[in-house]
Amino acid sequence: MGIRAFDMVELDDRDRSVLDVMIDGRANPYLIREETGLEKGDVNTVLVRLARLGYVEQVTRGLYEITDKGRTAVNKADSEK
């Protein structure tokens, strides 16, 4: 099938920090802001980006959940430390 461009995207520090907060399940932007120290606009930008890439999905308005792809990315990053 080939490698798709978005499968090769490198996650940045903001992406990883949001995924780290979400590793145990669902989170809303407020919790993510509190845990990461990111600004509101940054959190929203990162969530939209991660959702488009398939690392998180929006469950309902203001609530996001990490996907299996997101968990794999966090676990891979943790094993490389």
mmCIF file of C-alpha atoms in Angstrom:
data_model
loop_
_atom_site.group_PDB
_atom_site.id
_atom_site.type_symbol
_atom_site.label_atom_id
_atom_site.label_comp_id
_atom_site.label_asym_id
_atom_site.label_seq_id
_atom_site.Cartn_x
_atom_site.Cartn_y
_atom_site.Cartn_z
ATOM 1 C CA MET A 1 0.000 0.000 0.000
ATOM 2 C CA GLY A 2 2.951 2.352 0.517
ATOM 3 C CA ILE A 3 3.831 4.903 3.138
ATOM 4 C CA ARG A 4 1.461 7.816 3.445
ATOM 5 C CA ALA A 5 2.902 11.268 4.119
ATOM 6 C CA PHE A 6 1.078 11.707 7.426
ATOM 7 C CA ASP A 7 2.496 8.381 8.701
ATOM 8 C CA MET A 8 5.935 9.964 8.573
ATOM 9 C CA VAL A 9 5.110 13.067 10.619
ATOM 10 C CA GLU A 10 7.514 13.748 13.457
ATOM 11 C CA LEU A 11 5.775 14.585 16.715
ATOM 12 C CA ASP A 12 7.118 17.688 18.436
ATOM 13 C CA ASP A 13 7.451 18.367 22.168
ATOM 14 C CA ARG A 14 3.971 19.901 22.382
ATOM 15 C CA ASP A 15 2.422 16.866 20.674
ATOM 16 C CA ARG A 16 4.184 14.469 23.014
ATOM 17 C CA SER A 17 3.273 16.444 26.135
ATOM 18 C CA VAL A 18 -0.424 16.369 25.172
ATOM 19 C CA LEU A 19 -0.275 12.642 24.418
ATOM 20 C CA ASP A 20 1.461 12.031 27.769
ATOM 21 C CA VAL A 21 -1.465 13.692 29.575
ATOM 22 C CA MET A 22 -3.946 11.604 27.601
ATOM 23 C CA ILE A 23 -2.172 8.240 27.949
ATOM 24 C CA ASP A 24 -4.623 6.995 30.582
ATOM 25 C CA GLY A 25 -7.712 7.836 28.566
ATOM 26 C CA ARG A 26 -9.797 10.921 27.946
ATOM 27 C CA ALA A 27 -9.012 14.556 28.636
ATOM 28 C CA ASN A 28 -10.468 17.974 27.964
ATOM 29 C CA PRO A 29 -8.467 21.013 26.831
ATOM 30 C CA TYR A 30 -8.607 22.571 30.317
ATOM 31 C CA LEU A 31 -6.951 19.541 31.940
ATOM 32 C CA ILE A 32 -4.344 19.449 29.184
ATOM 33 C CA ARG A 33 -3.571 23.148 29.745
ATOM 34 C CA GLU A 34 -3.243 22.591 33.486
ATOM 35 C CA GLU A 35 -0.965 19.573 33.097
ATOM 36 C CA THR A 36 1.257 20.905 30.287
ATOM 37 C CA GLY A 37 1.346 24.645 30.868
ATOM 38 C CA LEU A 38 0.514 25.231 27.199
ATOM 39 C CA GLU A 39 -1.604 28.206 26.201
ATOM 40 C CA LYS A 40 -5.250 27.680 25.202
ATOM 41 C CA GLY A 41 -4.591 28.311 21.506
ATOM 42 C CA ASP A 42 -1.615 25.950 21.509
ATOM 43 C CA VAL A 43 -3.641 23.160 23.099
ATOM 44 C CA ASN A 44 -6.399 23.567 20.529
ATOM 45 C CA THR A 45 -3.892 23.620 17.664
ATOM 46 C CA VAL A 46 -2.172 20.476 18.933
ATOM 47 C CA LEU A 47 -5.464 18.619 19.472
ATOM 48 C CA VAL A 48 -6.653 19.419 15.946
ATOM 49 C CA ARG A 49 -3.296 18.318 14.521
ATOM 50 C CA LEU A 50 -3.235 15.081 16.538
ATOM 51 C CA ALA A 51 -6.830 14.316 15.565
ATOM 52 C CA ARG A 52 -6.069 14.830 11.865
ATOM 53 C CA LEU A 53 -3.077 12.497 12.193
ATOM 54 C CA GLY A 54 -5.133 9.851 14.018
ATOM 55 C CA TYR A 55 -3.363 10.039 17.404
ATOM 56 C CA VAL A 56 -6.471 11.267 19.246
ATOM 57 C CA GLU A 57 -10.155 11.445 18.459
ATOM 58 C CA GLN A 58 -12.795 13.868 19.580
ATOM 59 C CA VAL A 59 -15.382 11.975 21.600
ATOM 60 C CA THR A 60 -17.716 14.911 22.069
ATOM 61 C CA ARG A 61 -17.375 18.672 22.140
ATOM 62 C CA GLY A 62 -14.443 19.443 24.414
ATOM 63 C CA LEU A 63 -13.494 15.833 25.159
ATOM 64 C CA TYR A 64 -10.708 13.912 23.451
ATOM 65 C CA GLU A 65 -9.448 10.357 23.718
ATOM 66 C CA ILE A 66 -6.091 8.902 22.763
ATOM 67 C CA THR A 67 -6.184 6.245 20.026
ATOM 68 C CA ASP A 68 -4.164 3.055 19.722
ATOM 69 C CA LYS A 69 -1.886 4.929 17.310
ATOM 70 C CA GLY A 70 -1.368 7.609 19.964
ATOM 71 C CA ARG A 71 -0.597 5.034 22.664
ATOM 72 C CA THR A 72 1.911 3.357 20.349
ATOM 73 C CA ALA A 73 3.638 6.705 19.732
ATOM 74 C CA VAL A 74 3.899 7.426 23.482
ATOM 75 C CA ASN A 75 5.168 3.942 24.268
ATOM 76 C CA LYS A 76 7.726 4.170 21.460
ATOM 77 C CA ALA A 77 8.953 7.545 22.711
ATOM 78 C CA ASP A 78 9.185 6.223 26.292
ATOM 79 C CA SER A 79 11.203 3.179 25.187
ATOM 80 C CA GLU A 80 13.667 5.435 23.345
ATOM 81 C CA LYS A 81 14.447 7.431 26.506
#
